[in-house]
Coordinates of C-alpha atoms and ligand atoms in Angstrom, one line a residue:
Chain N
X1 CA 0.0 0.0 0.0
X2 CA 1.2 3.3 -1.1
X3 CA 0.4 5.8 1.7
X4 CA -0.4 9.1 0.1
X5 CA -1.5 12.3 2.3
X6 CA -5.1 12.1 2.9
X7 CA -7.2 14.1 0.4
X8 CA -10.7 15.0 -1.0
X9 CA -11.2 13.9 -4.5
X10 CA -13.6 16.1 -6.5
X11 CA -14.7 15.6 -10.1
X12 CA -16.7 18.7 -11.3
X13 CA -18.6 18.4 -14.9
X14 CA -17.7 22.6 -15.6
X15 CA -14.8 24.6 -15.8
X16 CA -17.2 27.3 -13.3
X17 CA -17.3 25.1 -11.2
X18 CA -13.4 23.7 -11.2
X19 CA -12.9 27.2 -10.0
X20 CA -15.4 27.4 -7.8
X21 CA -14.2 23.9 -5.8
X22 CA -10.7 25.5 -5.7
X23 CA -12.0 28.9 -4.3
X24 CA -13.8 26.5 -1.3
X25 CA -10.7 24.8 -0.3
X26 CA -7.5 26.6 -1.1
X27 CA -5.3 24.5 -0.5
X28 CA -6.6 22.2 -3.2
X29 CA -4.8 21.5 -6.6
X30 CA -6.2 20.6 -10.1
X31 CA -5.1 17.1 -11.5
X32 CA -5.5 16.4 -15.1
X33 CA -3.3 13.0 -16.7
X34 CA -1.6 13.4 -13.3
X35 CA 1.9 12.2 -14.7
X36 CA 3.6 15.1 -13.2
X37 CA 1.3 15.7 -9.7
X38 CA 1.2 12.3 -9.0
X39 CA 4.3 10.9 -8.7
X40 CA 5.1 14.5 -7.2
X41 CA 2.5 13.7 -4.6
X42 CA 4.2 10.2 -4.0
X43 CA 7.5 11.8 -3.1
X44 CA 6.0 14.0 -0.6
X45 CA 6.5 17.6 -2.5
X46 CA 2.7 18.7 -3.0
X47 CA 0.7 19.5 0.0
X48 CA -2.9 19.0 -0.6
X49 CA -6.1 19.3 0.8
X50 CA -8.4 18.6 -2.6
X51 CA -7.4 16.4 -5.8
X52 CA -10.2 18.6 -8.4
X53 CA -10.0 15.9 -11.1
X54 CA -10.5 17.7 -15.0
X55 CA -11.0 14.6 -16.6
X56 CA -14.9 15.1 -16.3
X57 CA -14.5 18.6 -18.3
X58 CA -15.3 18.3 -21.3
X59 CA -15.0 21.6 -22.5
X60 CA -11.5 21.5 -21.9
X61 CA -10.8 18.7 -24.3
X62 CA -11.6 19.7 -27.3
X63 CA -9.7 21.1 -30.4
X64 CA -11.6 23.5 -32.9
X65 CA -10.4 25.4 -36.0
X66 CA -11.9 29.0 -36.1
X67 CA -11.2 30.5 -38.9
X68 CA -7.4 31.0 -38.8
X69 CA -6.9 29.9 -35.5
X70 CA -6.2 26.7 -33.4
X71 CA -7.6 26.3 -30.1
X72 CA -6.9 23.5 -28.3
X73 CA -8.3 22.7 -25.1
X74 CA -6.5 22.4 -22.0
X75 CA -7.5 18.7 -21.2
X76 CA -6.7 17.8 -24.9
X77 CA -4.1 14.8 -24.3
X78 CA -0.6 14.9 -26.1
X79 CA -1.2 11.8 -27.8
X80 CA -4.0 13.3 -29.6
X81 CA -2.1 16.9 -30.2
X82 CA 0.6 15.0 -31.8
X83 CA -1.4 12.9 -34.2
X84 CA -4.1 15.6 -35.0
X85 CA -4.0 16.3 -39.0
X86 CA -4.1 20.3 -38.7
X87 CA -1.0 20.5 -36.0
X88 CA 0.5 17.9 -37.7
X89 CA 0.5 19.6 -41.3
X90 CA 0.6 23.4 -40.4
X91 CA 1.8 23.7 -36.6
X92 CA 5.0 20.9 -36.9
X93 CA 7.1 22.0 -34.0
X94 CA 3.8 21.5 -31.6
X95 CA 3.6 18.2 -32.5
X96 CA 6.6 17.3 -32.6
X97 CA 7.1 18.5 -29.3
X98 CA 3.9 16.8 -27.9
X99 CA 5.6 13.3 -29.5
X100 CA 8.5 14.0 -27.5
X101 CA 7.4 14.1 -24.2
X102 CA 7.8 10.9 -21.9
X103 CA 6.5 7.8 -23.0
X104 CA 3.6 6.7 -25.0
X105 CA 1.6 5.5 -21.8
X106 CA 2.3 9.1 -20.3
X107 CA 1.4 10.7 -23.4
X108 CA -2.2 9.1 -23.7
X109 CA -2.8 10.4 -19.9
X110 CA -1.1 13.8 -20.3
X111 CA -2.4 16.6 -21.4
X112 CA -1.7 20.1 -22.7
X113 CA -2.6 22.2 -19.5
X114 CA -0.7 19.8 -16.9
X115 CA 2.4 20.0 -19.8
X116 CA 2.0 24.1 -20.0
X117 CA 1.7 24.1 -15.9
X118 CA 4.2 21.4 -14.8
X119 CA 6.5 22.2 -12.1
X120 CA 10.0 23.5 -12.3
X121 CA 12.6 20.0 -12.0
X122 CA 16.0 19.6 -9.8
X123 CA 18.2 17.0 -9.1
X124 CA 17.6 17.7 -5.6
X125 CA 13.6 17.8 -5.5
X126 CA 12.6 15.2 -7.6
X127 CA 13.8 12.4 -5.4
X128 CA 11.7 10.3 -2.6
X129 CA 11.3 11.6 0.6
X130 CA 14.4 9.4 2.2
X131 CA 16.7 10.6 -0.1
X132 CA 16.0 14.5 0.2
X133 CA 16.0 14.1 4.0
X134 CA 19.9 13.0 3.4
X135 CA 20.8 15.9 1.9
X136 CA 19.3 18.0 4.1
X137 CA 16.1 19.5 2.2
X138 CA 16.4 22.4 0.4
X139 CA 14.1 26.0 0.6
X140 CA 11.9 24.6 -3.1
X141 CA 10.4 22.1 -0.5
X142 CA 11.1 21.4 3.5
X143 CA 14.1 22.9 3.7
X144 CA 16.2 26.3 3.8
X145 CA 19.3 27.2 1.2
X146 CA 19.6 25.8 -2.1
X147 CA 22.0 22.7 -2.9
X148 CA 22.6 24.1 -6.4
X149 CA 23.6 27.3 -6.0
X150 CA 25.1 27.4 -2.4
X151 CA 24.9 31.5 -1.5
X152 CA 21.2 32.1 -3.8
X153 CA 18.2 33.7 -2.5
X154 CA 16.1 32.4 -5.2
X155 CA 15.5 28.6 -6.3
X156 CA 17.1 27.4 -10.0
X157 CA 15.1 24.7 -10.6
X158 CA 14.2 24.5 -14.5
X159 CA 11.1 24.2 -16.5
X160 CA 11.1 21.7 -18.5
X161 CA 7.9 21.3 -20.5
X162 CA 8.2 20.5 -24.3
X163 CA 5.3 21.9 -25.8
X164 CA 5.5 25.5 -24.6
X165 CA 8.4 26.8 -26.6
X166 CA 7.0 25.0 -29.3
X167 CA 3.9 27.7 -28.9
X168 CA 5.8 30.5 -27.8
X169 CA 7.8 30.5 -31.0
X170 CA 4.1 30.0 -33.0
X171 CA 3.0 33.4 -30.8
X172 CA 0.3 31.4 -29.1
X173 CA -2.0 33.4 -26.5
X174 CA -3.7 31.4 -23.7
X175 CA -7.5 31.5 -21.9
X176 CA -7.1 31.7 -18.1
X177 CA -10.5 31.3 -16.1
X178 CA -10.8 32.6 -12.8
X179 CA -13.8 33.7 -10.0
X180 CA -13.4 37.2 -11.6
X181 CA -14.4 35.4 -15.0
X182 CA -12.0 34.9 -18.2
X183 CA -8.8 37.0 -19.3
X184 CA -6.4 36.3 -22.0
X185 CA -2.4 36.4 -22.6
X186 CA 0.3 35.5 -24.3
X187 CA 1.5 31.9 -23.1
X188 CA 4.6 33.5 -22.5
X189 CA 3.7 35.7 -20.1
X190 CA 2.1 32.4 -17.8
X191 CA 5.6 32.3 -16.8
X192 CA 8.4 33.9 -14.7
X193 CA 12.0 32.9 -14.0
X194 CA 11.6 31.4 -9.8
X195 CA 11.7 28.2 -9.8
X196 CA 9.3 28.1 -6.3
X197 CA 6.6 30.3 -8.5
X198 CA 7.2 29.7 -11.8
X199 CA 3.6 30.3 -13.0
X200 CA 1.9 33.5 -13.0
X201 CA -1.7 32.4 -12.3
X202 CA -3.6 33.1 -9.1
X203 CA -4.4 30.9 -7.1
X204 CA -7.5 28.3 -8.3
X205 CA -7.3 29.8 -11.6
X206 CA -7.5 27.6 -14.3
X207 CA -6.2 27.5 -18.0
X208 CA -8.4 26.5 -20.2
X209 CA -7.1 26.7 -23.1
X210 CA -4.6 27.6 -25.6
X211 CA -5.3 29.4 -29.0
X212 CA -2.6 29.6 -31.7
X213 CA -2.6 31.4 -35.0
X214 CA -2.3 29.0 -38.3
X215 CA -0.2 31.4 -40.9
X216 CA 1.2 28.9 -43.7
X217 CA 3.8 31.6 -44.1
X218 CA 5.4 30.5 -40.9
X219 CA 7.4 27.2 -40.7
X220 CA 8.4 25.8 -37.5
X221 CA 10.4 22.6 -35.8
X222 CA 11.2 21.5 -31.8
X223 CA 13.9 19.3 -31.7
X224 CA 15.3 18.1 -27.6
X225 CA 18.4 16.8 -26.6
X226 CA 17.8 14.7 -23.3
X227 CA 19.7 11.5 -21.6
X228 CA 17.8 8.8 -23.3
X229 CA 16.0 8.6 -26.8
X230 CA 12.6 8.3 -24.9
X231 CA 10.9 8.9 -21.5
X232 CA 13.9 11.8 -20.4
X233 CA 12.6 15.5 -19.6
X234 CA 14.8 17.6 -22.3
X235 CA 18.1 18.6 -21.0
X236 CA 17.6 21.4 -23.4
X237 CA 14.7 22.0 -25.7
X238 CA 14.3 24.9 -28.6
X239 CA 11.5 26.0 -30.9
X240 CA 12.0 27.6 -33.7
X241 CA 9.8 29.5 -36.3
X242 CA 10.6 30.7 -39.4
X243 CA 9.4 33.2 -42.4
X244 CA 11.2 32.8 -45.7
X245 CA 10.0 35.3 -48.4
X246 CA 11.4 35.8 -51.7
X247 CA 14.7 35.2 -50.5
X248 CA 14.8 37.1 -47.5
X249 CA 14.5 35.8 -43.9
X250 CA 11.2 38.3 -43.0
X251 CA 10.0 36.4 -39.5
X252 CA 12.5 34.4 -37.2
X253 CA 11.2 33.5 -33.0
X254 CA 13.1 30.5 -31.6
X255 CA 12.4 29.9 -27.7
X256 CA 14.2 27.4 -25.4
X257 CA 13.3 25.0 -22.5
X258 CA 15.2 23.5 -19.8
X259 CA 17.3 26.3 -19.0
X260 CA 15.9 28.5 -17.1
X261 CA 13.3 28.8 -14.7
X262 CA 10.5 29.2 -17.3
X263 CA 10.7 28.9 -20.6
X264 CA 12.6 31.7 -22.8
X265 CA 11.7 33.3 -25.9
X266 CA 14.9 34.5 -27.5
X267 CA 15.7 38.4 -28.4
X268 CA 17.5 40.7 -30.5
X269 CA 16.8 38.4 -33.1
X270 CA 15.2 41.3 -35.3
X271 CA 18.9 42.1 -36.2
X272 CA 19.4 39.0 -38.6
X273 CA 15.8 40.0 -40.5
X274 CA 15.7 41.4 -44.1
X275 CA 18.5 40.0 -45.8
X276 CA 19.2 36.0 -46.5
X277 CA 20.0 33.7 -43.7
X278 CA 24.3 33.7 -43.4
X279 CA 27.0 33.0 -41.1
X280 CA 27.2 36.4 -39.7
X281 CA 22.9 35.8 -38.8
X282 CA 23.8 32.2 -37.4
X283 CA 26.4 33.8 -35.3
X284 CA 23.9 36.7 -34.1
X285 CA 21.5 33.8 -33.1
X286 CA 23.7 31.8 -31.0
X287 CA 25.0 35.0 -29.4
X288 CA 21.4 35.6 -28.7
X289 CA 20.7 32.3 -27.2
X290 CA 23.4 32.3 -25.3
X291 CA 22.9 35.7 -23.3
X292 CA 19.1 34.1 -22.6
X293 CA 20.0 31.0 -21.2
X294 CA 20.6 31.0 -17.8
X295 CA 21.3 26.8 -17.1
X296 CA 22.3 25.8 -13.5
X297 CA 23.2 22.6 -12.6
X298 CA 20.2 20.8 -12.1
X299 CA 20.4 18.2 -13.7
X300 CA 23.2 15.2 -13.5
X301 CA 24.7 16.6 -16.9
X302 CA 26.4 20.1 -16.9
X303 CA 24.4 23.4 -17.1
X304 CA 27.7 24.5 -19.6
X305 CA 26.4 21.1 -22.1
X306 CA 22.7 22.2 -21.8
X307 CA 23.9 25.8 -22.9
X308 CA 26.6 24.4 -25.4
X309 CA 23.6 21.8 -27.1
X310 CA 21.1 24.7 -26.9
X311 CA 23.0 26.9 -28.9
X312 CA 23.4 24.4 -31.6
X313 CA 19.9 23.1 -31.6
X314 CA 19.1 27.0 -32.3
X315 CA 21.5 27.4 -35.5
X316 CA 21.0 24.0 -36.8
X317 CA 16.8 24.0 -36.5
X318 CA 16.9 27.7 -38.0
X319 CA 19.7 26.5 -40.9
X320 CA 16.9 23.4 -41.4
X321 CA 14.0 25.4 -41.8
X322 CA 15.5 28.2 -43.6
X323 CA 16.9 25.4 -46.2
X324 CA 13.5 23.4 -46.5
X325 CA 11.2 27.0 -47.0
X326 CA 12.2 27.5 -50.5
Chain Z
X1 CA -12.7 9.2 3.1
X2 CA -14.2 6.4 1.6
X3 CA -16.6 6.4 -1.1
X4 CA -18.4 4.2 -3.8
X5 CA -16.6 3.6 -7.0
X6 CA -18.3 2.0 -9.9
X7 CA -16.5 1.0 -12.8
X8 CA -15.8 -2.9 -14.7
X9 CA -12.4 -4.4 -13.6
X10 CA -11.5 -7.3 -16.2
X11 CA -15.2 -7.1 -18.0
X12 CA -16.8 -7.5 -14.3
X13 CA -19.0 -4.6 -12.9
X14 CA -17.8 -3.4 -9.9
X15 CA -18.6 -1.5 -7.0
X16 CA -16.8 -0.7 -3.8
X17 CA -16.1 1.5 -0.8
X18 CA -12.9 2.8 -2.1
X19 CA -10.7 5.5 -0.2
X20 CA -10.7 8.9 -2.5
X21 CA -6.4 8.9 -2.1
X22 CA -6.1 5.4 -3.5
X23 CA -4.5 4.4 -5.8
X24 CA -5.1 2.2 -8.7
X25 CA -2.5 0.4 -8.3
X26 CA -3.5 -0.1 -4.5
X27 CA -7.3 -0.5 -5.6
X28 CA -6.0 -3.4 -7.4
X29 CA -3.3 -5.2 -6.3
X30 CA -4.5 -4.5 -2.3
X31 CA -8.4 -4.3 -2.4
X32 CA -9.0 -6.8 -5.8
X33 CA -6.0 -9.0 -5.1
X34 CA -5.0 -8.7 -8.5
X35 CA -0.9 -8.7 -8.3
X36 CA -0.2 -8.8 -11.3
X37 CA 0.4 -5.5 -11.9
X38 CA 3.5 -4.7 -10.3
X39 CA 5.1 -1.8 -8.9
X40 CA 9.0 -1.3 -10.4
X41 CA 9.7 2.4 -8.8
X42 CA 8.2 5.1 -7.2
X43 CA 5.8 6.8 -9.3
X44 CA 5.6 7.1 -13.4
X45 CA 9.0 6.0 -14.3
X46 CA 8.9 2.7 -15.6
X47 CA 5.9 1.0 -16.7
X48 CA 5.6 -1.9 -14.5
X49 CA 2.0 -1.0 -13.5
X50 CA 0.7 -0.6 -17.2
X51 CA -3.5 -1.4 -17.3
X52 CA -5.4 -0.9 -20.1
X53 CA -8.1 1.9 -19.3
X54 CA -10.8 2.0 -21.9
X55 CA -8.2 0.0 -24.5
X56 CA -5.8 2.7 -23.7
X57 CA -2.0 2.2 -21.6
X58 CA -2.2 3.6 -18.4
X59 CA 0.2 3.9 -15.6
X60 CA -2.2 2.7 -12.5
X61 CA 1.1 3.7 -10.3
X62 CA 0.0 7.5 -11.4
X63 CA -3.9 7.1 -11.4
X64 CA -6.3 7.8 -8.9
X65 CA -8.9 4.9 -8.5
X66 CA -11.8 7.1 -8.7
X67 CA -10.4 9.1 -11.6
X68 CA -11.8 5.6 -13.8
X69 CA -15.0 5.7 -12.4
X70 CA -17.3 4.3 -15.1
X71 CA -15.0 3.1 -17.3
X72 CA -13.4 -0.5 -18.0
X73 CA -10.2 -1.4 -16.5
X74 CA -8.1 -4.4 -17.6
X75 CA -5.2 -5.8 -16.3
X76 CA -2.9 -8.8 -17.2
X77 CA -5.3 -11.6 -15.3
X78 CA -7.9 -10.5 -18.0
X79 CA -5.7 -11.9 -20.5
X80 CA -5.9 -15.5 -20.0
X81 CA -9.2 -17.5 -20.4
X82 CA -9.9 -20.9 -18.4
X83 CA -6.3 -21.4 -17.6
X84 CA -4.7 -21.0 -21.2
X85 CA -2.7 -17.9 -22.0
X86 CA -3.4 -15.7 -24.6
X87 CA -1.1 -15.8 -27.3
X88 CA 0.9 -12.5 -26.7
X89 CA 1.1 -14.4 -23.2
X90 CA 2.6 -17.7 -25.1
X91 CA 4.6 -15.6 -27.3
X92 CA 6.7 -14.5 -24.2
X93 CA 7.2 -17.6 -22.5
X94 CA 8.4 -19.7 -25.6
X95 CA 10.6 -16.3 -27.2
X96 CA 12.4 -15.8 -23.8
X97 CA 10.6 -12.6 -23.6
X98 CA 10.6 -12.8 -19.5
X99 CA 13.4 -13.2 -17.5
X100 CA 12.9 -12.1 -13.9
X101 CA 9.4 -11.4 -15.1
X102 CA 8.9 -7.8 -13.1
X103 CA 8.3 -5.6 -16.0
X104 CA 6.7 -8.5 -17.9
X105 CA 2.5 -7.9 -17.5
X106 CA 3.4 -4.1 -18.0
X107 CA 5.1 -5.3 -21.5
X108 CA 2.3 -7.7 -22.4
X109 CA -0.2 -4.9 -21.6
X110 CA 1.3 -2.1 -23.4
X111 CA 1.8 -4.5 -26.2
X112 CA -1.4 -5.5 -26.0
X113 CA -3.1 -1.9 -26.3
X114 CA -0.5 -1.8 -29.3
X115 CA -1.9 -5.2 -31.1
X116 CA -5.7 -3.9 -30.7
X117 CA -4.5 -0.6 -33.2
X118 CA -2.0 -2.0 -34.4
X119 CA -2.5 -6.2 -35.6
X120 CA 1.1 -5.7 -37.3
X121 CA 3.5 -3.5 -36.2
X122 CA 6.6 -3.4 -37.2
X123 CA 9.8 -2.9 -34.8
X124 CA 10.0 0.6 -34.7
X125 CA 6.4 0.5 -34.1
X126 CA 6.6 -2.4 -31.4
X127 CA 9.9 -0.4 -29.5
X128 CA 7.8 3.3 -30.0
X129 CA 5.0 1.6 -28.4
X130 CA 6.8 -0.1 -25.5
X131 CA 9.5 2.9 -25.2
X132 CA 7.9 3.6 -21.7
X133 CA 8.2 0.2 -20.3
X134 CA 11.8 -0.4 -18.4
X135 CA 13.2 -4.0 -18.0
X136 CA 16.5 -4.9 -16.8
X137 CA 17.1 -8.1 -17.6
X138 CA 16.6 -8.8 -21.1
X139 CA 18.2 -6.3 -23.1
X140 CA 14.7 -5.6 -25.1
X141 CA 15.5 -7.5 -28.2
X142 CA 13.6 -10.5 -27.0
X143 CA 10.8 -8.8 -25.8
X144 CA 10.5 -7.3 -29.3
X145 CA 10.9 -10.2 -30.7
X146 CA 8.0 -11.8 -28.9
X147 CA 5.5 -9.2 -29.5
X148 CA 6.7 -9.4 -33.2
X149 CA 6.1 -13.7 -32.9
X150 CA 2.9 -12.9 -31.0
X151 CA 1.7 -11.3 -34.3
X152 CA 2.6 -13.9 -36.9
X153 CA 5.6 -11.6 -38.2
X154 CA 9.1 -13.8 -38.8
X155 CA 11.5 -12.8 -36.6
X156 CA 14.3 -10.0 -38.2
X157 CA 17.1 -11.7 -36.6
Ligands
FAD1 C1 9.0 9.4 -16.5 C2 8.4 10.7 -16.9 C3 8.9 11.4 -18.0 C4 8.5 12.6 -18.3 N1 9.0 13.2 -19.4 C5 8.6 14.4 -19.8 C6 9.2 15.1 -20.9 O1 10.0 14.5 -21.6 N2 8.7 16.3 -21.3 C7 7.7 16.9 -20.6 O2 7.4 18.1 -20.9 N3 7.2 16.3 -19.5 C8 7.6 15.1 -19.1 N4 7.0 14.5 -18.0 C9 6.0 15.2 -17.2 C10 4.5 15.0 -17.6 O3 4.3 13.7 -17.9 C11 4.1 15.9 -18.7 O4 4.6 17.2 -18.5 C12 2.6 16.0 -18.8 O5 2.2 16.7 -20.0 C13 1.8 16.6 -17.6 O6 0.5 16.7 -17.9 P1 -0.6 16.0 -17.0 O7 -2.0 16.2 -17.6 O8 -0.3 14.6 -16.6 O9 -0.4 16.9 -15.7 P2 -0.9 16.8 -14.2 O10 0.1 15.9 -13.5 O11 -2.3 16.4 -14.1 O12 -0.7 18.3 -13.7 C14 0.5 18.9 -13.7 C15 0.4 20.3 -13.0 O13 -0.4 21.2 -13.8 C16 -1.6 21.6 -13.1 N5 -2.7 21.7 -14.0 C17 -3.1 20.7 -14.9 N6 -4.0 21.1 -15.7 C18 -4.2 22.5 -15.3 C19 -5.1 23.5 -15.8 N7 -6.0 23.2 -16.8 N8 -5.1 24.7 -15.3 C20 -4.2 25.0 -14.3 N9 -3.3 24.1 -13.8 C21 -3.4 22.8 -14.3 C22 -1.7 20.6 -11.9 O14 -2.4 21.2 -10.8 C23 -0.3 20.2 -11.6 O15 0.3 21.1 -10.8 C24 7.4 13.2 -17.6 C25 6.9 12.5 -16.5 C26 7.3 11.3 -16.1 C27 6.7 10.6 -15.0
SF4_2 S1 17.6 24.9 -7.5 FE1 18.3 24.9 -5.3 S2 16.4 25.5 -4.2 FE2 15.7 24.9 -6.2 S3 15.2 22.7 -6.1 FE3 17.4 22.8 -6.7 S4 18.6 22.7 -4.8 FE4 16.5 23.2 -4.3
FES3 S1 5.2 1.6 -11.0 FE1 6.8 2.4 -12.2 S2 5.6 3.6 -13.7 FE2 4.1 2.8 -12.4
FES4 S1 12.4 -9.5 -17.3 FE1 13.3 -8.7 -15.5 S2 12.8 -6.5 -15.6 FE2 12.2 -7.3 -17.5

């Protein structure tokens, strides 16, 4: 018998009233696949008071085309983003981020909202309960001080979803729902770069979903580098999307995951725009990504590889698509 | 807490006072003494506890028990009818496909949910499918190779 804390399970058939359980017992949290709050749960790192269960939403798991736009539900899993037609033929770098995450089991459970709201990962949190009481705790959970970075104030620990810089670099906005009633953003701006509060949302509030613009004008690609060809959280993870016109590079976003906090969207990159894609623009981008990333050692490989690999995933995915958008 | 659950465990409605923190890997192997699904680590990293929820892989390690309310759960004890093993079953024991055995009804069920979709995969397809499932013993090739048998496909080797 696995003993987890004792809990409420809820199971409401609305995303009003999701929000509305959450508002009646704060310290409640939603589950959705439950690949990453589980197992978090297991090792003693969430404290909870109510398990509000989306998988009886179903307003959160659908995808619909409007017009030129995508939106795909929160509860949508990544099994079906990755084999649905339209993100398949015009939104690549979502999909192919969605088919990189985990394991196929994981991926028929997990969905888009728990991948967009997973928690920040360290070598030093995401271990059972024995082995962080060895070392001592640290301030992300149960303890004081941070093993990574011995003197910080602030916790390191890196996000390290796959899909979100796949729809960071497609400009996707997302649909936040809260007691005050619905208010929309740019994904990017869900996040912020603490690795204890990583997400911008109130509390209880609830994303619902996540709308992204289909211009055929814009190519994209996510490619990851990670420990082992399946299962493995990226080590480093970029998007990249691309507008080729007549020659000319006109459009260029590439964002990154796993090195930082929260995801990062690349800048400066206006400077390589309006003339063809060249050595001197390659250069420019990998300066770019390298003043953005901000890797600690958080994982058992070295933050100086996940900023080396990140660098070259940038050039070489930008090189690719440039190439391909003839 | 405990509260009524209702759902079909191995084609069998079911209904029982079921804590709301269990798991369904708990509800299972604890309540339903169905031990076959195993436990290989401590939560969503290796496959071990693969059931088939509605047809579709799921890791019971990482499931609530009342998050499957209504629907049908199967697990590796489903498989076998009066005593005989299925043929995926079989195709394990005669193409060395089990060793130690741990990871083996996780395997057989991912591989399972694969052959319902999927009647014949190919190896890519069969390794894709079972890329979440951790064994340490056999070095994968022969578990490949008996999903591959199970199906009717020679083997590539
Ligand atoms: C072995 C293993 C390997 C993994 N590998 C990867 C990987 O390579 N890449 C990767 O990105 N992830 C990976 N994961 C993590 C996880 O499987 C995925 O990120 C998955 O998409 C999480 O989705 P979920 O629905 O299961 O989330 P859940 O576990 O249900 O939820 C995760 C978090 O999001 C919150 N949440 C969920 N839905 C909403 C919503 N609608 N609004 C507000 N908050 C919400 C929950 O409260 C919780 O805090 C891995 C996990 C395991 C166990
Ligand atoms: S970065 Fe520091 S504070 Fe954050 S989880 Fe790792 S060791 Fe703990
Ligand atoms: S017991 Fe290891 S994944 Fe479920
Ligand atoms: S046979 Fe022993 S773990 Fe796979």
């Amino acid at each position: 018998m696995n003993a987890l804390p004792e809990f409420h399970y809820l199971r409401p058939a609305t995303a009003a009233d999701a929000v509305r359980m959450h508002a009646a017992s704060p310290a409640s949290h939603y589950i959705a696949g439950g690949t990453d709050l589980m197992p978090n749960l297991r090792r003693g790192l969430v404290t909870i008071g109510a398990a509000i269960d989306l998988g009886g939403v179903k307003e959160l798991g659908e995808i619909v085309e409007q017009g030129n736009t995508l939106r795909i539900g929160s509860g949508v899993s990544l099994a079906q983003i990755a084999a649905h037609p339209v993100v398949q033929a015009r939104l690549p770098a979502v999909a192919q981020a969605a088919l990189g995450v985990a394991g196929p089991t994981h991926r028929a459970a997990a969905t888009l909202g728990g991948n967009l709201c997973l928690d920040t990962r360290c070598n030093y949190y995401n271990q059972s309960e024995a082995w962080r009481a060895g070392n001592n705790y640290c301030m992300k959970r149960d303890g004081e001080g941070c093993r990574v970075a011995k003197k910080s104030k602030r916790c390191y620990a890196a996000f390290s979803g796959d899909v979100a810089p796949a729809l960071i670099a497609l400009g996707a906005e997302v649909e936040i729902l809260g007691t005050e009633g619905v208010r929309r953003q740019p994904l990017l701006e869900l996040y912020r770069d603490d690795g204890m509060k990583w997400l911008t949302l109130a509390p209880g509030e609830l994303l619902v979903a996540v709308q992204v613009s289909l211009d055929d004008a814009w190519v994209s690609a996510y490619e990851k580098v990670r420990m082992r060809g399946a299962i493995d959280f990226p080590l480093a993870g970029v998007a990249v999307a691309l507008r080729r016109e007549k020659g000319v590079l006109t459009g260029l976003r590439i964002a990154c995951t796993g090195v930082a906090s929260q995801p990062i969207a690349i800048d400066g990159l206006d400077a390589v725009l309006g003339r063809p894609l060249d050595a001197a623009a390659l250069a420019t981008i990998s300066e770019q990504a390298d003043l953005a990333n901000r890797s600690m050692k958080t994982t058992l490989v070295d933050a100086l590889y996940r900023r080396g690999v990140s660098l070259v995933l940038a050039k070489r995915l930008t090189q690719r698509l440039w190439d391909a958008a003839v | 807490m405990k509260t009524m659950l209702r759902l079909s465990v191995n084609g069998k409605p079911r209904e029982d006072a079921v804590a709301e923190n269990a798991l369904l890997i708990d509800y299972l192997r604890d309540a339903l003494a169905l031990t076959g699904t195993k436990q290989g680590c401590d939560g969503g990293e290796c496959g071990a506890c693969t059931v088939l929820v509605d047809g579709q892989p799921r890791l019971a390690c990482s499931t609530l028990a009342h998050s499957v309310a209504g629907r049908e759960v199967e697990t590796v004890e489903s498989l076998s009818q009066e005593g005989n093993i299925s043929r995926l079953q079989r195709s394990f024991h005669e193409n060395l496909g089990a060793q130690c055995g741990f990871c083996t009804p996780g395997m057989i069920m991912a591989a399972e949910a694969l052959l319902r979709v999927n009647p014949k995969p190919d190896r890519d397809q069969i390794r894709a499918a079972l890329a979440g499932n951790l064994c340490r013993c056999t070095g994968y090739v022969k578990i490949v190779d008996s999903v591959e048998a199970a199906c009717g496909r020679e083997h590539a080797l």
